[in-house]
XYZ file of C-alpha atoms in Angstrom:
782
model
C 37.986 170.463 103.887
C 36.669 173.861 102.686
C 35.602 174.539 99.115
C 38.692 176.704 98.630
C 40.890 173.892 99.882
C 39.255 171.358 97.567
C 39.574 173.613 94.539
C 43.177 174.372 95.413
C 43.977 170.654 95.796
C 42.305 169.848 92.481
C 44.223 172.514 90.594
C 47.542 171.417 92.124
C 46.757 167.776 91.213
C 46.043 168.796 87.630
C 49.270 170.778 87.523
C 51.269 167.835 88.866
C 49.690 165.415 86.391
C 50.334 167.818 83.542
C 53.919 168.278 84.668
C 54.471 164.529 84.886
C 52.974 163.921 81.422
C 54.957 166.755 79.856
C 58.148 165.654 81.624
C 57.712 162.011 80.569
C 56.982 163.072 76.996
C 60.024 165.342 76.953
C 62.248 162.562 78.314
C 60.901 160.106 75.707
C 61.450 162.603 72.895
C 64.996 163.234 74.155
C 65.661 159.459 74.288
C 64.249 158.820 70.796
C 66.150 161.802 69.381
C 69.376 160.507 70.949
C 68.768 157.013 69.553
C 67.894 158.274 66.052
C 70.867 160.638 66.092
C 73.193 157.814 67.118
C 71.843 155.577 64.348
C 72.097 158.332 61.764
C 75.630 159.274 62.809
C 76.684 155.638 62.722
C 75.232 155.187 59.237
C 76.936 158.243 57.756
C 80.251 157.461 59.488
C 80.220 154.000 57.931
C 79.199 155.072 54.417
C 81.659 157.979 54.410
C 84.741 155.898 55.308
C 86.414 154.631 52.101
C 89.142 153.184 54.288
C 86.478 150.925 55.874
C 85.361 149.770 52.382
C 88.979 149.087 51.451
C 89.681 147.211 54.678
C 86.601 145.017 54.208
C 87.505 144.378 50.571
C 91.059 143.428 51.541
C 89.942 141.417 54.597
C 92.492 143.443 56.603
C 91.825 142.274 60.178
C 94.199 144.761 61.812
C 92.776 147.775 59.998
C 89.234 146.581 60.730
C 90.039 146.453 64.468
C 91.336 150.061 64.352
C 88.249 151.259 62.499
C 85.877 149.440 64.846
C 87.667 151.000 67.854
C 87.177 154.475 66.329
C 83.512 153.799 65.668
C 82.904 152.505 69.218
C 84.671 155.558 70.654
C 81.921 157.855 69.334
C 79.442 156.734 72.045
C 79.465 154.658 75.237
C 76.054 153.349 74.200
C 77.781 151.343 71.441
C 78.805 148.258 73.463
C 80.228 146.141 70.667
C 80.516 145.991 66.886
C 81.364 143.395 64.287
C 81.577 143.242 60.528
C 79.859 140.515 58.504
C 80.208 139.354 54.925
C 77.009 139.266 52.783
C 76.772 135.519 53.462
C 76.882 136.067 57.240
C 80.547 135.122 57.914
C 82.205 137.369 60.541
C 85.241 139.393 59.452
C 86.060 141.286 62.679
C 84.657 141.793 66.173
C 85.382 144.375 68.890
C 83.691 145.462 72.095
C 84.120 148.299 74.572
C 86.956 147.880 77.042
C 84.561 147.812 79.988
C 81.931 145.743 78.230
C 80.997 142.161 78.973
C 80.447 139.438 76.360
C 77.132 139.662 74.485
C 75.398 136.899 72.565
C 76.196 137.137 68.856
C 73.253 136.546 66.498
C 73.416 135.276 62.927
C 72.774 137.494 59.921
C 69.470 135.787 59.098
C 68.166 136.462 62.631
C 69.389 140.076 62.598
C 68.094 140.965 59.145
C 64.883 138.956 59.002
C 62.910 140.016 55.910
C 64.535 143.498 55.689
C 65.807 144.474 52.214
C 69.542 143.887 51.714
C 70.234 147.640 51.231
C 68.233 148.856 54.255
C 69.186 149.218 57.909
C 67.687 146.693 60.308
C 66.970 147.442 63.970
C 65.765 144.820 66.428
C 65.528 144.732 70.204
C 66.184 141.982 72.726
C 66.660 141.546 76.448
C 70.197 140.937 77.643
C 71.684 139.745 80.891
C 75.072 141.349 80.101
C 75.145 144.643 82.047
C 77.503 147.608 81.898
C 79.909 147.133 84.863
C 79.590 150.700 86.148
C 75.818 150.652 86.129
C 75.007 146.990 86.830
C 73.179 147.866 90.061
C 70.959 150.412 88.289
C 70.190 147.891 85.545
C 69.131 145.228 88.072
C 66.805 147.688 89.842
C 65.135 148.580 86.542
C 64.665 144.959 85.440
C 67.833 144.533 83.365
C 69.014 146.081 80.124
C 67.749 145.920 76.540
C 70.051 145.745 73.567
C 69.291 147.347 70.185
C 70.825 145.303 67.350
C 71.592 147.791 64.544
C 72.789 146.251 61.277
C 73.963 148.766 58.624
C 74.741 147.576 55.049
C 78.156 148.626 53.754
C 77.226 150.007 50.331
C 79.606 150.501 47.438
C 79.107 151.407 43.787
C 81.436 148.544 42.901
C 79.941 145.070 42.401
C 82.509 142.764 44.025
C 80.502 139.534 43.519
C 82.393 137.206 41.189
C 85.121 139.821 40.570
C 88.502 140.378 42.120
C 90.100 143.826 41.606
C 93.434 145.077 42.723
C 93.519 147.497 45.624
C 94.295 150.374 43.270
C 91.464 149.453 40.890
C 89.042 149.099 43.785
C 90.088 152.481 45.240
C 89.754 154.077 41.797
C 86.298 152.488 41.372
C 85.249 153.887 44.765
C 86.473 157.358 43.767
C 84.856 157.419 40.317
C 81.988 154.882 40.029
C 80.604 154.261 36.575
C 77.046 154.313 37.821
C 76.569 156.533 40.858
C 72.973 155.393 41.266
C 73.818 151.713 41.567
C 74.754 150.513 45.073
C 75.937 147.046 46.011
C 76.198 145.440 49.435
C 79.723 144.301 50.227
C 79.076 143.554 53.870
C 77.309 144.594 57.070
C 78.440 146.517 60.166
C 76.543 145.442 63.267
C 76.362 147.556 66.476
C 74.998 146.494 69.862
C 73.411 149.611 71.442
C 72.741 149.510 75.210
C 69.482 151.212 76.153
C 70.804 151.889 79.675
C 73.982 153.569 78.420
C 71.971 155.603 75.927
C 69.724 156.851 78.745
C 72.791 157.702 80.862
C 74.201 159.744 77.970
C 71.135 162.018 78.047
C 71.016 162.177 81.855
C 71.759 165.956 81.977
C 68.794 166.651 79.744
C 66.602 164.473 81.954
C 67.668 166.376 85.078
C 66.813 169.724 83.436
C 63.412 168.391 82.357
C 62.641 167.166 85.890
C 63.651 170.522 87.401
C 61.397 172.350 84.951
C 58.525 170.022 85.837
C 58.937 170.666 89.583
C 59.096 174.430 88.994
C 55.899 174.281 86.908
C 54.046 172.419 89.679
C 55.199 174.903 92.370
C 54.183 177.966 90.341
C 50.787 176.460 89.528
C 50.204 175.626 93.207
C 50.964 179.187 94.409
C 48.830 180.817 91.742
C 45.975 178.412 92.440
C 46.065 179.074 96.166
C 45.897 182.895 95.687
C 43.160 182.753 93.081
C 40.844 180.290 94.851
C 41.122 182.131 98.160
C 39.970 185.352 96.545
C 37.182 183.763 94.497
C 35.633 181.469 97.143
C 35.657 183.803 100.165
C 32.044 185.092 99.663
C 30.735 181.549 99.327
C 31.883 180.200 102.684
C 28.646 181.293 104.372
C 26.567 179.723 101.591
C 28.512 176.510 101.975
C 27.787 176.420 105.703
C 24.055 176.998 105.054
C 24.070 174.258 102.422
C 25.643 171.880 104.910
C 22.902 172.685 107.445
C 20.224 172.078 104.812
C 21.798 168.796 103.695
C 21.927 167.636 107.318
C 18.249 168.544 107.868
C 19.067 171.194 110.480
C 17.579 174.652 110.753
C 19.856 177.231 109.230
C 21.521 179.505 111.783
C 21.671 183.289 111.230
C 24.803 183.684 113.286
C 27.209 186.032 111.513
C 24.561 187.238 109.060
C 22.889 189.919 111.248
C 24.092 192.797 109.037
C 22.986 191.201 105.745
C 19.193 191.411 105.146
C 19.345 189.356 101.929
C 20.964 186.404 103.707
C 18.247 186.623 106.448
C 15.491 186.233 103.833
C 17.461 183.357 102.272
C 17.767 181.664 105.689
C 13.995 181.900 106.225
C 13.290 180.388 102.824
C 15.757 177.583 103.421
C 14.236 176.774 106.815
C 10.761 176.427 105.243
C 12.223 174.151 102.595
C 13.929 172.041 105.263
C 10.638 171.562 107.094
C 8.898 170.520 103.880
C 11.736 168.109 103.094
C 11.393 166.386 106.479
C 7.669 165.821 105.900
C 8.261 164.449 102.445
C 11.147 162.309 103.644
C 8.937 160.616 106.240
C 6.316 159.814 103.599
C 8.923 158.606 101.127
C 10.428 156.288 103.741
C 7.079 154.530 104.169
C 6.559 154.305 100.411
C 10.123 153.047 100.016
C 9.555 150.205 102.473
C 6.357 149.105 100.689
C 8.087 149.290 97.319
C 11.036 147.241 98.575
C 8.736 144.483 99.776
C 6.988 144.405 96.378
C 10.308 144.395 94.504
C 11.655 141.508 96.587
C 8.537 139.456 95.888
C 8.681 140.180 92.152
C 12.447 139.523 92.052
C 11.958 136.121 93.640
C 9.317 135.226 91.034
C 11.481 136.447 88.158
C 14.528 134.550 89.457
C 12.566 131.318 89.577
C 11.143 131.924 86.106
C 14.614 132.797 84.798
C 16.073 129.547 86.145
C 13.311 127.569 84.449
C 13.893 129.453 81.199
C 17.668 128.892 81.330
C 17.124 125.185 81.937
C 14.744 125.003 78.960
C 17.172 126.896 76.734
C 20.012 124.560 77.755
C 17.912 121.486 76.978
C 16.882 122.896 73.597
C 20.496 123.793 72.771
C 21.765 120.337 73.737
C 18.994 118.685 71.723
C 19.747 120.895 68.726
C 23.468 120.054 68.953
C 22.708 116.344 69.209
C 20.377 116.504 66.200
C 22.973 118.483 64.224
C 25.682 115.945 65.051
C 23.419 113.030 64.159
C 22.487 114.737 60.887
C 25.973 115.794 59.802
C 28.498 113.513 61.523
C 29.188 109.787 61.457
C 28.269 108.248 64.813
C 31.082 105.667 64.676
C 34.114 107.784 63.707
C 32.788 111.312 64.487
C 33.898 112.312 60.978
C 31.635 114.357 58.658
C 29.065 112.108 56.998
C 27.849 112.006 53.399
C 25.300 114.813 53.938
C 27.803 117.322 55.341
C 30.391 116.197 52.791
C 27.967 116.754 49.893
C 26.826 120.199 51.086
C 30.329 121.501 51.815
C 31.872 119.994 48.668
C 29.182 121.651 46.546
C 30.067 125.019 48.102
C 33.803 124.399 47.651
C 33.295 123.503 43.987
C 31.286 126.695 43.328
C 33.911 128.844 45.052
C 36.751 127.095 43.245
C 34.985 127.665 39.929
C 34.501 131.359 40.726
C 38.153 131.779 41.764
C 39.394 129.499 38.938
C 41.176 127.217 41.389
C 41.841 123.480 41.399
C 40.322 121.055 43.933
C 41.273 117.423 44.537
C 39.115 114.554 45.841
C 40.576 111.272 47.114
C 38.120 108.365 47.437
C 39.382 105.578 49.741
C 38.048 102.062 50.095
C 39.655 99.530 52.438
C 40.888 96.323 50.822
C 39.401 93.077 52.184
C 37.470 94.916 54.919
C 34.478 92.603 54.587
C 36.760 89.632 55.103
C 38.106 91.072 58.348
C 34.640 92.200 59.484
C 33.103 88.800 58.830
C 36.031 86.918 60.367
C 36.743 88.920 63.521
C 33.269 90.309 64.084
C 31.607 93.714 63.792
C 33.209 95.084 66.948
C 36.662 94.545 65.441
C 35.466 96.094 62.186
C 34.164 99.155 64.041
C 37.480 99.517 65.875
C 39.340 99.279 62.574
C 37.162 101.996 60.994
C 37.726 104.325 63.956
C 41.493 103.762 63.790
C 41.530 104.411 60.037
C 39.565 107.644 60.608
C 42.093 108.765 63.234
C 45.029 107.940 60.967
C 43.492 109.824 58.050
C 42.832 112.912 60.183
C 46.350 112.711 61.628
C 47.889 112.301 58.196
C 46.232 115.340 56.582
C 48.294 118.424 57.502
C 46.945 121.954 57.707
C 49.162 122.841 54.759
C 47.139 120.405 52.627
C 43.865 122.220 53.330
C 42.334 125.656 52.884
C 38.915 126.378 54.372
C 36.359 128.631 52.674
C 34.094 130.478 55.104
C 33.152 127.358 57.024
C 33.153 126.823 60.747
C 35.987 124.593 62.020
C 33.573 121.857 63.074
C 32.131 121.752 59.534
C 35.351 121.162 57.599
C 35.274 118.067 55.377
C 39.000 117.433 54.953
C 38.346 113.791 55.981
C 34.835 112.295 55.736
C 33.258 108.865 55.988
C 30.586 108.227 53.368
C 29.556 104.859 54.817
C 30.874 101.327 55.221
C 34.623 101.358 54.595
C 34.505 104.345 52.227
C 36.328 107.563 53.166
C 37.046 110.788 51.291
C 39.746 113.448 51.562
C 39.254 116.922 50.034
C 42.265 119.075 49.107
C 41.673 122.747 48.176
C 43.640 125.278 46.166
C 46.017 122.769 44.612
C 49.183 124.211 43.126
C 49.138 121.386 40.578
C 47.169 118.140 40.108
C 50.355 116.178 40.856
C 50.283 117.485 44.445
C 47.396 115.097 45.186
C 49.623 112.077 44.583
C 51.964 113.206 47.371
C 49.073 113.081 49.844
C 47.866 109.760 48.378
C 51.263 108.137 48.961
C 51.297 109.485 52.518
C 47.840 107.983 53.146
C 48.914 104.586 51.781
C 51.958 104.567 54.048
C 50.074 105.687 57.180
C 47.081 103.343 56.833
C 49.316 100.422 55.860
C 51.085 100.429 59.234
C 50.187 97.395 61.428
C 47.453 97.799 64.035
C 46.450 95.634 67.017
C 42.780 94.612 67.082
C 41.511 92.179 69.723
C 44.878 90.428 69.966
C 45.385 90.245 66.188
C 48.036 92.256 64.374
C 46.380 93.363 61.127
C 47.717 95.221 58.121
C 44.915 96.998 56.283
C 45.549 98.618 52.920
C 43.392 101.104 51.003
C 42.670 101.577 47.333
C 42.498 105.268 46.437
C 40.828 106.958 43.493
C 41.771 110.538 42.614
C 39.599 113.075 40.776
C 40.451 116.714 40.029
C 37.961 119.559 39.665
C 37.265 121.092 37.235
C 39.369 118.861 34.921
C 37.432 115.643 35.632
C 34.088 117.102 36.809
C 32.691 120.299 38.319
C 29.743 118.850 40.262
C 29.559 116.773 43.419
C 27.981 113.812 41.640
C 30.421 113.935 38.746
C 33.486 114.298 40.932
C 32.390 111.451 43.235
C 31.671 109.215 40.258
C 35.082 109.948 38.729
C 36.907 109.293 42.030
C 34.893 106.106 42.646
C 35.691 104.863 39.137
C 39.395 105.507 39.659
C 39.250 103.774 43.071
C 37.651 100.658 41.591
C 40.336 100.384 38.927
C 43.062 100.941 41.548
C 41.577 98.007 43.492
C 41.373 95.918 40.335
C 45.073 96.478 39.545
C 46.211 94.831 42.754
C 44.892 96.946 45.663
C 47.056 99.032 48.039
C 47.402 101.514 45.225
C 46.146 104.866 43.997
C 44.975 105.839 40.533
C 43.990 109.155 38.979
C 40.790 109.320 36.933
C 40.908 109.432 33.132
C 38.037 109.204 30.619
C 39.345 105.821 29.479
C 38.257 104.353 32.816
C 34.587 105.005 31.970
C 34.867 102.715 28.982
C 36.375 100.063 31.263
C 33.413 100.481 33.629
C 31.003 99.865 30.770
C 32.937 96.726 29.863
C 32.850 95.618 33.492
C 29.075 96.122 33.616
C 28.652 94.069 30.452
C 30.896 91.371 31.929
C 28.780 91.334 35.103
C 25.567 90.890 33.075
C 27.145 88.088 31.045
C 28.379 86.387 34.242
C 24.814 86.264 35.579
C 23.836 84.265 32.498
C 26.988 82.149 32.267
C 25.583 79.150 34.231
C 22.357 79.050 32.196
C 24.388 79.228 28.967
C 26.769 76.439 30.117
C 29.738 78.750 29.607
C 31.469 77.767 32.871
C 33.869 74.821 32.736
C 36.216 73.136 35.189
C 39.910 72.674 34.544
C 42.025 70.380 36.718
C 45.640 70.730 37.827
C 47.089 67.418 39.059
C 48.793 66.982 42.439
C 51.716 64.577 41.982
C 53.271 62.243 44.545
C 56.943 62.595 43.615
C 57.792 59.367 45.438
C 55.757 57.248 42.966
C 55.018 59.579 40.037
C 51.258 59.004 40.512
C 48.574 61.700 40.554
C 47.068 61.606 44.057
C 44.579 64.417 43.522
C 43.546 67.311 41.319
C 42.441 70.855 42.109
C 39.280 71.947 40.276
C 39.789 75.418 38.803
C 36.940 77.335 37.167
C 37.201 78.866 33.679
C 34.672 80.897 31.699
C 34.346 80.218 28.007
C 32.738 83.515 26.971
C 30.785 83.472 23.730
C 32.672 86.445 22.234
C 35.711 87.013 24.471
C 36.908 83.437 24.579
C 38.428 81.809 27.663
C 38.369 84.228 30.631
C 40.721 83.384 33.542
C 39.316 83.287 37.090
C 41.213 86.346 38.392
C 39.031 88.473 36.096
C 35.592 87.175 37.042
C 35.907 85.592 40.526
C 36.373 89.002 42.310
C 33.430 90.299 40.261
C 31.342 87.339 41.393
C 32.253 88.040 45.037
C 31.312 91.709 44.690
C 27.968 90.994 43.024
C 27.016 88.071 45.294
C 27.153 85.493 42.472
C 29.962 83.568 44.142
C 27.456 81.432 46.048
C 25.698 80.027 42.995
C 28.938 79.726 40.980
C 30.683 77.941 43.878
C 27.811 75.493 44.297
C 27.923 74.757 40.550
C 31.667 74.072 40.747
C 31.183 71.730 43.728
C 28.468 69.735 42.010
C 30.306 69.525 38.657
C 33.553 68.387 40.311
C 31.699 65.563 42.092
C 29.801 64.548 38.941
C 32.976 64.449 36.830
C 34.748 62.394 39.534
C 31.862 59.899 39.350
C 32.220 59.771 35.533
C 35.949 59.054 35.853
C 35.244 56.224 38.297
C 32.612 54.810 35.939
C 35.198 54.852 33.121
C 37.636 52.927 35.325
C 39.956 55.874 35.806
C 41.161 56.348 39.363
C 41.418 59.893 40.745
C 41.947 59.536 44.508
C 40.466 62.922 45.324
C 39.303 66.210 43.838
C 39.880 69.584 45.593
C 37.312 72.378 45.367
C 38.011 75.947 46.535
C 35.532 77.515 48.981
C 35.245 81.301 49.238
C 34.745 82.918 52.642
C 31.529 84.372 51.256
C 30.210 80.840 50.553
C 30.856 79.501 54.033
C 27.361 79.682 55.535
C 25.082 77.085 57.209
C 23.346 76.579 53.857
C 26.688 75.654 52.272
C 27.128 72.726 54.682
C 23.660 71.478 53.787
C 24.549 71.882 50.113
C 27.720 69.752 50.509
C 25.728 67.001 52.219
C 23.124 67.128 49.456
C 25.745 66.897 46.669
C 27.471 63.949 48.364
C 24.162 62.150 48.677
C 23.008 62.809 45.094
C 26.288 62.015 43.355
C 27.086 59.041 45.572
C 30.827 59.721 45.725
C 32.825 58.619 48.725
C 33.137 61.703 50.997
C 36.874 61.112 51.558
C 37.439 61.683 47.812
C 36.173 65.284 48.133
C 38.584 67.852 49.575
C 37.406 71.358 50.386
C 40.119 74.022 50.277
C 39.178 76.641 52.893
C 40.765 80.090 52.893
C 42.461 81.561 55.971
C 39.687 84.161 56.039
C 37.292 81.473 57.205
C 39.677 80.273 59.897
C 40.429 83.748 61.229
C 37.063 83.926 62.930
C 37.615 81.105 65.381
C 34.190 81.612 66.914
C 32.249 78.671 68.248
C 29.886 78.828 65.243
C 32.737 78.514 62.729
C 34.428 75.736 64.714
C 31.127 73.855 64.912
C 30.522 74.299 61.170
C 33.993 72.999 60.251
C 33.536 70.005 62.562
C 30.155 69.327 60.950
C 31.843 69.212 57.540
C 34.435 66.843 58.946
C 31.667 64.576 60.253
C 30.376 64.305 56.683
C 33.684 62.582 55.876
C 35.186 65.167 53.505
C 38.843 66.205 53.734
C 39.708 69.780 54.729
C 42.673 71.741 53.458
C 43.933 75.278 54.173
C 44.513 77.090 50.889
C 47.250 79.752 50.574
C 48.514 78.999 54.084
C 50.528 81.844 55.675
C 49.287 84.700 53.466
C 46.466 85.911 55.720
C 46.214 87.748 59.037
C 45.486 84.745 61.193
C 47.416 83.281 64.066
C 48.585 79.669 64.145
C 46.229 78.766 66.968
C 43.483 77.681 64.592
C 45.610 74.765 63.342
C 45.006 72.999 66.636
C 41.358 74.097 66.975
C 40.138 72.932 63.550
C 40.091 69.296 62.314
C 42.339 69.838 59.258
C 43.858 67.233 56.934
C 46.178 69.230 54.706
C 48.175 72.445 54.319
C 48.952 74.049 50.964
C 52.117 76.135 50.628
C 51.124 79.262 48.729
C 52.594 79.874 45.276
C 53.961 83.276 46.370
C 56.290 81.569 48.885
C 57.420 78.969 46.342
C 58.211 81.585 43.689
C 59.911 83.888 46.208
C 62.082 81.322 47.970
C 64.691 81.393 45.168
C 65.409 85.081 45.745
C 64.343 85.582 49.355
C 65.859 83.905 52.374
C 62.776 84.864 54.380
C 60.441 83.044 51.969
C 62.745 80.021 51.928
C 62.782 79.960 55.744
C 58.995 80.205 55.822
C 58.635 77.267 53.438
C 60.992 75.148 55.572
C 59.049 76.122 58.719
C 55.678 75.240 57.138
C 56.998 71.841 56.032
C 58.329 71.101 59.514
C 55.110 72.254 61.167
C 52.912 70.121 58.879
C 55.107 67.117 59.574
C 54.990 67.642 63.355
C 51.188 68.026 63.287
C 50.824 64.965 61.011
C 49.150 66.981 58.259
C 49.457 66.279 54.554
C 51.358 68.938 52.620
C 50.986 70.174 49.032
C 53.269 72.796 47.476
C 51.521 74.664 44.682
C 52.981 76.899 41.994
C 56.113 74.778 41.355
C 57.403 75.814 37.932
C 61.061 74.744 37.616
C 63.396 71.951 38.787
C 65.223 74.205 41.266
C 62.012 74.838 43.187
C 61.174 71.145 42.977
C 64.565 70.071 44.328
C 64.424 72.570 47.216
C 61.016 71.256 48.287
C 62.037 67.603 47.959
C 65.253 68.269 49.885
C 63.268 69.641 52.839
C 60.599 66.932 52.885
C 57.720 68.121 50.645
C 56.768 65.313 48.270
C 53.283 66.398 47.029
C 53.832 68.879 44.175
C 51.333 70.901 42.124
C 52.365 73.293 39.398
C 53.184 73.991 35.773
C 56.380 71.929 36.015
C 54.153 68.834 35.781
C 51.011 70.202 34.153
C 49.025 73.343 33.634
C 45.275 73.244 34.472
C 43.593 71.102 31.761
C 40.013 70.038 30.900
C 38.820 66.729 32.251
C 39.425 64.936 28.915
C 43.080 66.011 28.892
C 43.377 64.989 32.548
C 42.498 61.355 31.901
C 45.856 60.310 30.373
C 47.714 61.941 33.282
C 45.933 59.660 35.755
C 47.613 56.476 34.506
C 49.911 54.865 37.165
C 53.422 56.323 37.277
C 52.732 58.829 34.505
C 55.203 61.394 35.870
C 57.785 58.890 37.179
C 60.090 59.214 34.174
C 60.011 63.007 34.351
C 60.775 62.908 38.088
C 63.697 60.519 37.555
C 65.052 62.873 34.879
C 64.975 65.755 37.332
C 66.451 63.734 40.187
C 69.245 62.120 38.138
C 71.522 65.201 37.925
C 71.372 65.438 41.704
C 72.332 61.759 42.121
C 75.102 62.113 39.524
C 76.575 65.116 41.352
C 76.393 63.149 44.602
C 78.337 60.248 43.075
C 80.976 62.576 41.675
C 81.410 64.280 45.038
C 81.708 60.851 46.754
C 84.268 59.607 44.244
């Protein structure tokens, strides 16, 4: 193609592009103007029709239909219309005669967040097509519907008032406050984009004709102009083509022009020089290519080695970062990341004067489960608790402050069975308790671990910054203090920190120090609660219960200092003291001629070690009591871990000749399989079942089942916690004859126990309880 042809084509292309852009812009402007005009006309028609206001006020369905028909007649683009009350109820609906049924949307969807007095305009795709133009709509991908909702404004406030038609018309004609407008309803139009475009079709045709005319005129003018301008350059173009091809320039057609001859000679000399240089450059190019290929190969190899090294360094850095900042067991943030991020959150909260909450969680009886089922079960439990905590904390509970997502500390594990939850930007301190209750409920759901269904509960301490503390150490200390007191009040609970708890901590520390010295000061004593055979009225055994006669605080019950002893590790020495004292006092009773068939001593799960078995053997040997007179009450926590070591240890105790009893049977997490695996002599029905059986059919059924099971397995049975005749009669009726509880005697010192050990001491009391039952039986028989 010649230069003139190329220029001409370029100019025509520009003209066509310009025409298309201008035409498209003109069509868009025409469409937008038509849409805006339609909206504006619709608005003013509605606001300027008092008869429409009156019809809406009167709920006149017939008049509303007439008015809607008039409004729809103004434009085919208006496909349907309906009138809504301010609460969204529909008063009237009408559509074009040739219009299909469109989906009707609710007022909340139509209006969204638009002000009540403003128009709202939304768009949506619709499958309902105008019948006359359905084919066109399908070719263009369907139709779009503009939902126009116009408020029906009136100077009269009709909310809570009911005016007569005349008063309402008068109020419309002469409002008291012309500047005050009230919404009495909404008029909604469905505007078809396709029908709106069809309404401006004449304008579009004129625009397209103008565009075509512009392109034609530009093409003709371009052709004439380029032909005149480029004619002298055709010869130069031909010479340039010869030069570019490396050919000698021909002088054909240039014989009459001396200047072009000189130019041809110069060009030919340049062509010859170019050929020489091209040959040399080709050789140099080949040498350079060989060198570049060699260097590229070396760089590629070096680059691969570098990428591999960078990848290894990155992976190592990520592993080190995860080891440094995340818990390896649960993948939760560890104490280091928690401390760093919490410090930043506290500083930001202080600067913004915001409130931050910290929940400190500790699992109840985790050590018991870990020791009983093994560390693998404990690890599984911790991972499951971590997952439940993360799942339970919603995004709405948290607000991050300029931290990467992987560094958020919403849920963290500080170590062991301790977890924390951080809540930012609290609306009020009470909001933390909502999350705490949700955590208690979620964690308290049963979980399956190695074939055991366990229910694990947490104790939660709550601290608020800056009310309770404004530092990491202070806030953690406050939350930990609150958690400890929540655990002390019965576990499975949450407690918010208060300054009074610090004083309780000081008292607890003093109590711990005094407990360490209690044995040396001879402050620990044993009380005994008799176990009565209701068939004979004789005492067949007594449970040794520890009391602490504190020098200043008086008699301290075991529920206050036994958990403290277990936490501080003193339970071993205290338990060994109780075992030895019980045996010594039994020997003293025998020496005084007083017969106590057996004495029961409680054994904590923390005591049950190989050294404990050796200690029992040593006490039996030194005191000289008959082993069958010593009964060890083992907790279910010991039996839960039915490992070979525990089974062997229990059998070793049995070989010593002592009796073995299961204390608080049925309250733990264990299965019944251990009853057949361990050489047991006795079951004890827990006090909680005995107390609850009067008001709970489930507890009563459990007691009956335990009695039947003990009888079928030929095990002795003792019901503890019996406090009234009704409980006594229920147990006797179902076959439990060994009773322990306040109904017969509270725990007493050994001196007060001696009179109770006389033969048949409780027989008269038992006959007094049984006699009303016998009397009722005689009356019923007679």
